[in-house]
Coordinates of C-alpha atoms in Angstrom, one line a residue:
X25 CA 0.0 0.0 0.0
X26 CA 2.6 2.5 1.1
X27 CA 4.4 1.3 -2.8
X28 CA 1.3 2.3 -4.1
X29 CA 1.3 5.9 -2.9
X30 CA 5.2 6.4 -3.8
X31 CA 4.3 5.5 -7.1
X32 CA 2.0 8.2 -7.7
X33 CA 4.3 10.3 -6.2
X34 CA 6.8 9.1 -8.9
X35 CA 3.8 9.5 -11.9
X36 CA 2.7 13.2 -10.4
X37 CA 5.1 15.2 -8.9
X38 CA 7.6 17.4 -10.6
X39 CA 11.0 16.4 -11.2
X40 CA 12.1 18.9 -8.1
X41 CA 9.5 18.0 -5.5
X42 CA 10.9 15.7 -2.5
X43 CA 9.4 12.5 -2.7
X44 CA 9.2 10.4 -0.1
X45 CA 11.1 7.5 -1.5
X46 CA 14.2 9.1 -1.7
X47 CA 13.9 10.9 2.0
X48 CA 17.4 11.4 3.6
X49 CA 15.3 9.4 6.5
X50 CA 15.0 9.9 10.2
X51 CA 17.4 10.4 12.9
X52 CA 16.7 7.4 14.5
X53 CA 16.4 4.1 11.9
X54 CA 12.5 2.6 12.0
X55 CA 10.8 -0.3 9.9
X56 CA 8.8 1.5 6.8
X57 CA 4.8 1.7 7.5
X58 CA 2.9 -0.8 5.9
X59 CA 0.6 1.8 4.8
X60 CA 1.6 5.2 4.7
X61 CA 4.7 7.1 3.3
X62 CA 7.1 8.5 5.2
X63 CA 5.8 12.3 5.4
X64 CA 2.2 10.4 5.9
X65 CA 3.5 8.9 8.8
X66 CA 4.9 12.2 10.5
X67 CA 1.6 13.9 9.2
X68 CA 0.2 11.4 11.7
X69 CA 2.7 11.7 14.4
X70 CA 2.5 15.4 14.2
X71 CA -1.4 15.6 14.6
X72 CA -1.5 12.9 17.4
X73 CA 1.2 15.1 19.6
X74 CA 0.5 17.2 22.8
X75 CA 2.1 19.9 21.3
X76 CA -0.6 20.0 18.7
X77 CA -3.2 19.6 21.1
X78 CA -2.2 22.0 23.5
X79 CA -2.2 24.8 19.8
X80 CA -6.5 24.7 20.5
X81 CA -5.7 26.9 23.6
X82 CA -2.8 29.1 22.7
X83 CA -3.4 32.8 21.5
X84 CA -3.5 33.8 17.4
X85 CA -4.3 37.6 18.3
X86 CA -7.2 37.2 21.0
X87 CA -6.4 35.3 24.1
X88 CA -8.5 31.9 23.8
X89 CA -10.8 32.3 26.3
X90 CA -12.2 35.8 24.8
X91 CA -14.4 33.9 22.3
X92 CA -15.5 31.0 20.4
X93 CA -15.1 32.6 17.2
X94 CA -11.9 34.1 16.9
X95 CA -8.8 32.3 15.5
X96 CA -6.5 30.2 18.0
X97 CA -3.3 28.9 17.3
X98 CA -4.8 25.6 16.0
X99 CA -7.2 27.1 13.6
X100 CA -4.5 29.1 12.3
X101 CA -2.1 25.9 11.9
X102 CA -5.8 24.2 10.0
X103 CA -6.0 27.0 7.5
X104 CA -2.4 27.2 7.1
X105 CA -2.2 23.6 5.7
X106 CA -5.2 23.6 4.1
X107 CA -3.4 26.6 2.2
X108 CA -0.2 24.7 1.6
X109 CA -2.1 21.1 1.0
X110 CA -3.6 23.1 -2.2
X111 CA -0.7 25.1 -3.8
X112 CA 1.3 22.5 -2.9
X113 CA -1.3 20.2 -5.5
X114 CA -1.1 23.0 -7.9
X115 CA 2.5 23.2 -8.3
X116 CA 3.1 19.0 -8.6
X117 CA 4.6 19.3 -5.7
X118 CA 4.5 16.7 -2.6
X119 CA 1.4 17.9 -0.6
X120 CA 2.3 15.6 2.3
X121 CA 6.0 17.1 3.4
X122 CA 4.3 20.6 2.6
X123 CA 1.1 19.7 4.7
X124 CA 3.9 18.5 7.7
X125 CA 6.0 21.5 7.7
X126 CA 2.3 23.5 8.2
X127 CA 1.2 21.3 10.7
X128 CA 4.5 21.4 13.2
X129 CA 5.0 25.2 12.2
X130 CA 3.7 26.7 15.2
X131 CA 4.2 23.8 17.6
X132 CA 6.5 26.0 19.6
X133 CA 4.9 29.0 20.0
X134 CA 4.4 30.1 23.7
X135 CA 1.1 30.9 25.0
X136 CA -0.3 34.6 24.4
X137 CA 1.2 35.1 20.8
X138 CA 3.9 37.0 20.1
X139 CA 3.8 39.1 22.7
X140 CA 4.5 36.1 24.6
X141 CA 7.4 35.4 22.5
X142 CA 8.6 38.3 23.3
X143 CA 8.7 38.4 26.5
X144 CA 10.4 34.9 26.8
X145 CA 13.0 36.1 24.4
X146 CA 13.5 38.8 26.7
X147 CA 14.0 36.7 29.7
X148 CA 15.9 34.1 28.2
X149 CA 18.6 36.9 26.5
X150 CA 21.2 35.5 28.7
X151 CA 20.6 32.1 27.3
X152 CA 20.4 32.8 23.7
X153 CA 17.1 34.0 23.5
X154 CA 13.8 32.2 22.5
X155 CA 12.3 31.9 18.8
X156 CA 9.5 29.9 18.4
X157 CA 10.3 28.4 15.0
X158 CA 13.4 26.8 16.6
X159 CA 11.5 25.7 19.8
X160 CA 9.4 24.0 17.2
X161 CA 12.2 21.7 16.0
X162 CA 13.6 21.3 19.9
X163 CA 10.0 19.8 20.6
X164 CA 9.9 17.3 17.6
X165 CA 13.4 16.1 18.8
X166 CA 14.1 16.0 22.1
X167 CA 11.0 17.4 24.4
X168 CA 8.2 14.9 23.2
X169 CA 8.3 12.1 24.7
X170 CA 5.9 9.4 23.5
X171 CA 8.5 6.4 21.9
X172 CA 10.9 4.1 24.2
X173 CA 13.2 3.7 21.3
X174 CA 13.9 7.6 21.0
X175 CA 13.2 10.9 22.0
X176 CA 10.8 13.3 20.1
X177 CA 8.9 12.6 17.2
X178 CA 11.7 11.1 15.0
X179 CA 10.4 13.2 11.9
X180 CA 11.9 12.9 8.6
X181 CA 14.4 14.8 7.9
X182 CA 13.2 17.2 5.2
X183 CA 10.3 18.0 7.8
X184 CA 12.9 19.2 10.4
X185 CA 14.4 21.5 7.8
X186 CA 11.5 22.8 6.7
X187 CA 10.2 23.8 10.1
X188 CA 14.6 25.6 10.2
X189 CA 13.7 27.9 7.5
X190 CA 10.1 28.8 8.1
X191 CA 10.6 32.5 7.1
X192 CA 7.5 35.0 6.5
X193 CA 7.4 39.0 7.7
X194 CA 6.6 37.9 11.1
X195 CA 9.0 34.5 11.3
X196 CA 12.8 35.3 10.8
X197 CA 14.3 32.0 12.6
X198 CA 18.1 33.3 10.8
X199 CA 18.5 29.6 9.6
X200 CA 20.7 29.8 6.4
X201 CA 21.9 26.3 6.1
X202 CA 18.8 24.6 5.8
X203 CA 17.9 21.9 3.1
X204 CA 15.6 24.1 0.8
X205 CA 12.6 22.7 -0.6
X206 CA 9.9 24.3 -2.4
X207 CA 7.2 22.4 -0.4
X208 CA 8.9 24.2 2.8
X209 CA 8.4 27.8 0.8
X210 CA 4.9 26.8 -0.2
X211 CA 4.0 26.5 4.0
X212 CA 5.5 29.9 4.9
X213 CA 3.5 31.5 1.7
X214 CA 0.5 29.6 3.1
X215 CA 1.1 31.3 6.6
X216 CA 1.3 34.5 5.0
X217 CA -1.9 33.9 3.2
X218 CA -3.9 32.5 6.4
X219 CA -3.1 35.2 9.1
X220 CA -3.1 38.3 6.7
X221 CA -6.6 37.6 6.0
X222 CA -8.1 35.9 9.4
X223 CA -6.8 38.7 11.1
X224 CA -8.7 40.9 8.9
X225 CA -11.7 38.6 9.6
X226 CA -11.3 38.6 13.2
X227 CA -10.7 42.1 14.0
X228 CA -14.1 42.8 11.7
X229 CA -16.0 40.4 13.8
X230 CA -14.4 42.1 17.2
X231 CA -15.4 45.6 16.0
X232 CA -11.9 46.9 16.5
X233 CA -11.5 47.1 12.5
X234 CA -14.0 48.8 10.4
X235 CA -15.2 47.2 7.1
X236 CA -15.6 51.1 5.3
X237 CA -12.1 52.0 6.5
X238 CA -10.2 48.9 5.2
X239 CA -11.9 49.5 2.0
X240 CA -10.7 53.0 2.2
X241 CA -7.0 52.5 3.1
X242 CA -6.5 48.5 1.9
X243 CA -6.0 48.2 -1.9
X244 CA -6.7 44.6 -1.6
X245 CA -9.5 45.1 0.5
X246 CA -10.8 47.9 -1.6
X247 CA -10.6 45.6 -5.1
X248 CA -12.4 42.6 -3.8
X249 CA -14.9 44.8 -2.5
X250 CA -15.8 46.0 -5.7
X251 CA -15.8 42.8 -7.5
X252 CA -18.0 41.2 -4.8
X253 CA -20.4 44.3 -4.8
X254 CA -20.4 43.6 -8.6
X255 CA -21.3 40.3 -8.2
X256 CA -23.9 40.5 -5.3
X257 CA -26.7 42.4 -3.7
X258 CA -28.3 43.1 -0.4
X259 CA -25.8 41.1 1.3
X260 CA -25.5 41.1 5.1
X261 CA -22.2 42.2 6.6
X262 CA -20.9 38.7 7.9
X263 CA -21.6 37.6 4.1
X264 CA -19.7 40.6 2.6
X265 CA -16.7 40.2 4.9
X266 CA -16.5 36.1 4.4
X267 CA -16.6 36.3 0.6
X268 CA -13.8 39.6 0.4
X269 CA -11.7 37.5 2.7
X270 CA -12.2 34.0 0.3
X271 CA -11.6 36.2 -2.7
X272 CA -8.6 37.5 -1.3
X273 CA -7.3 34.3 -0.2
X274 CA -8.0 32.3 -3.6
X275 CA -6.7 35.2 -6.0
X276 CA -3.5 35.5 -3.2
X277 CA -3.3 31.9 -4.3
X278 CA -3.8 31.8 -8.0
X279 CA -0.8 35.1 -7.8
X280 CA 1.5 32.7 -5.7
X281 CA 0.8 29.9 -8.3
X282 CA 1.2 31.8 -11.4
X283 CA 4.2 33.3 -9.9
X284 CA 6.2 30.6 -8.8
X285 CA 5.4 28.4 -12.0
X286 CA 7.2 31.7 -14.1
X287 CA 10.2 31.4 -11.5
X288 CA 10.7 28.0 -11.5
X289 CA 10.3 27.6 -15.4
X290 CA 13.3 31.0 -15.7
X291 CA 15.6 29.2 -13.0
X292 CA 15.8 26.0 -15.0
X293 CA 16.3 23.7 -12.1
X294 CA 15.4 20.3 -12.6
X295 CA 16.1 18.3 -9.8
X296 CA 16.5 18.7 -5.5
X297 CA 20.0 19.2 -6.1
X298 CA 19.5 22.3 -8.6
X299 CA 17.1 23.5 -5.7
X300 CA 20.1 23.8 -3.6
X301 CA 21.9 26.7 -5.4
X302 CA 18.7 28.8 -5.6
X303 CA 19.6 32.4 -4.1
X304 CA 16.2 33.4 -3.5
X305 CA 12.5 31.5 -2.8
X306 CA 10.9 30.5 -5.9
X307 CA 7.6 30.3 -4.1
X308 CA 6.1 33.9 -3.9
X309 CA 3.8 36.5 -5.2
X310 CA 4.4 38.9 -7.6
X311 CA 5.9 42.6 -7.0
X312 CA 2.6 44.1 -7.2
X313 CA 0.8 41.5 -4.7
X314 CA 4.2 41.7 -2.3
X315 CA 3.4 45.6 -2.6
X316 CA -0.2 45.3 -1.1
X317 CA -0.2 42.4 1.2
X318 CA 3.4 45.1 2.8
X319 CA 0.3 47.9 2.7
X320 CA -2.2 45.2 4.5
X321 CA 0.4 44.2 7.2
X322 CA 1.4 47.8 8.0
X323 CA -2.7 48.9 8.2
X324 CA -3.2 45.5 10.5
X325 CA 0.0 46.7 12.7
X326 CA -1.5 50.3 13.3
X327 CA -4.7 49.8 13.5
X328 CA -5.5 46.0 14.6
X329 CA -2.1 44.5 16.6
X330 CA -1.4 47.8 18.4
X331 CA -5.3 48.8 19.6
X332 CA -5.8 49.5 22.8
X333 CA -7.6 46.0 23.4
X334 CA -5.2 44.1 21.7
X335 CA -2.3 45.5 24.1
X336 CA -3.8 44.8 26.7
X337 CA -4.4 41.7 26.3
X338 CA -0.5 41.4 25.3
X339 CA 0.3 43.2 28.2
X340 CA -1.7 40.6 30.4
X341 CA 0.0 37.6 28.5
X342 CA 3.8 39.6 29.0
X343 CA 2.9 39.9 32.6
X344 CA 2.2 36.5 33.7
X345 CA 5.0 34.8 31.9
X346 CA 7.1 37.1 33.9
X347 CA 5.1 36.3 36.9
X348 CA 5.7 32.3 36.3
X349 CA 9.4 32.9 35.8
X350 CA 10.2 34.5 38.4
X351 CA 8.5 31.9 40.5
X352 CA 9.6 28.5 39.0
X353 CA 12.9 30.1 39.6
X354 CA 12.9 30.1 42.8
X355 CA 11.0 26.9 43.1
X356 CA 11.8 24.8 40.3
X357 CA 10.5 21.7 42.4
X358 CA 7.2 22.7 40.6
X359 CA 8.3 22.2 37.0
X360 CA 7.3 18.5 36.0
X361 CA 9.9 15.8 35.8
X362 CA 9.8 15.6 32.1
X363 CA 11.8 19.1 32.0
X364 CA 13.4 18.5 35.0
X365 CA 15.2 15.8 33.0
X366 CA 16.0 18.3 30.5
X367 CA 18.2 20.2 33.0
X368 CA 19.9 17.2 34.7
X369 CA 19.9 14.6 31.9
X370 CA 20.3 17.1 29.2
X371 CA 22.1 19.9 30.5
X372 CA 20.3 23.1 29.9
X373 CA 20.3 25.6 31.9
X374 CA 17.7 26.4 34.8
X375 CA 16.6 29.3 32.8
X376 CA 16.3 27.5 29.5
X377 CA 14.3 24.6 31.5
X378 CA 11.6 27.0 33.0
X379 CA 11.4 28.8 29.6
X380 CA 10.5 25.5 27.4
X381 CA 8.2 24.5 30.3
X382 CA 6.2 28.1 30.0
X383 CA 6.8 28.4 26.3
X384 CA 4.3 24.4 26.0
X385 CA 1.6 25.9 28.3
X386 CA -1.7 27.2 27.0
X387 CA -3.1 30.3 27.8
X388 CA -5.6 28.8 30.1
X389 CA -2.9 26.6 31.9
X390 CA -0.8 29.5 32.5
X391 CA -3.4 32.0 34.2
X392 CA -4.8 29.0 36.2
X393 CA -1.4 28.4 37.2
X394 CA -0.9 32.0 38.7
X395 CA -4.3 31.1 40.6
X396 CA -3.0 27.9 42.3
X397 CA 0.2 29.5 43.1
X398 CA -1.4 33.1 44.5
X399 CA 0.5 35.0 42.0
X400 CA -2.0 37.1 40.9

């Protein structure tokens, strides 16, 4: 059964796509699955991990308990995986690999979103800081403990390299020597498509953003609104927002597909080996859409991420993480045994051990931890 899927890849995928049969393998040797390719098996291991389940209660923009309807880190991840799989299919790349990288790309995120990451990075400055993409890699290589024969999830080489190179305008892990795959680049651009558009949706749902102001100041939104207004009449506000967002996502996927096809053709690459000599991403938007996305990001930063209500939530998250970190430095006996082992058996400093424990917390667990220990 596995061989059937491997044969399909050989028949259908482009010459520069990653083929599961040619994977560089795992750090710890295992027998192959009878029914799944290596990347299909990796996807299952990621989805069944504790780190993946905890994403349901981690901040995307809003703290998870603010509303059931705003994106969590988990729903964001699912949207990134869906876009990754679709774009990889269009480009004749390995859908399973692109989906794996998308599912794992935010496993290492702290509670309380990027503000939580900023705070943990400051607290761990003397130990090298904290970066969530690299912590995602650390989780799947060491911290997840499910198997008796090896630490972590023992994922395939190509998945782990994709995590090293997960770069977006908000994410810069600064890993220059990672193995290059177009599937990893697909996950990168899918992440950008997902968060730009679902942040608009959540911003409008919360009342922080205003649809008329978006039409006035954001070219992407203005153009999409014009098309939707011509195609439909008497829309309710939530229907209008959904159709505009859906149109923008579809146009961005199409633009990424067409631009990437052109760039791949111009690069004359014909193999994965050729790809390693590429000096810039081949999966991208054209210049005009890149410029429009930059305009959108700046608008969201000023009008959404820096709005008083979001800043208050961010400050709450930072204060919570700082409080827990200080408490555990003086009382490390409250750190779980699995993380104490990082300190005693792996050689991690006390600060790193505590920081990695906090990074795995969900929003509600971190708040509950403070309440239980009287840290409020």
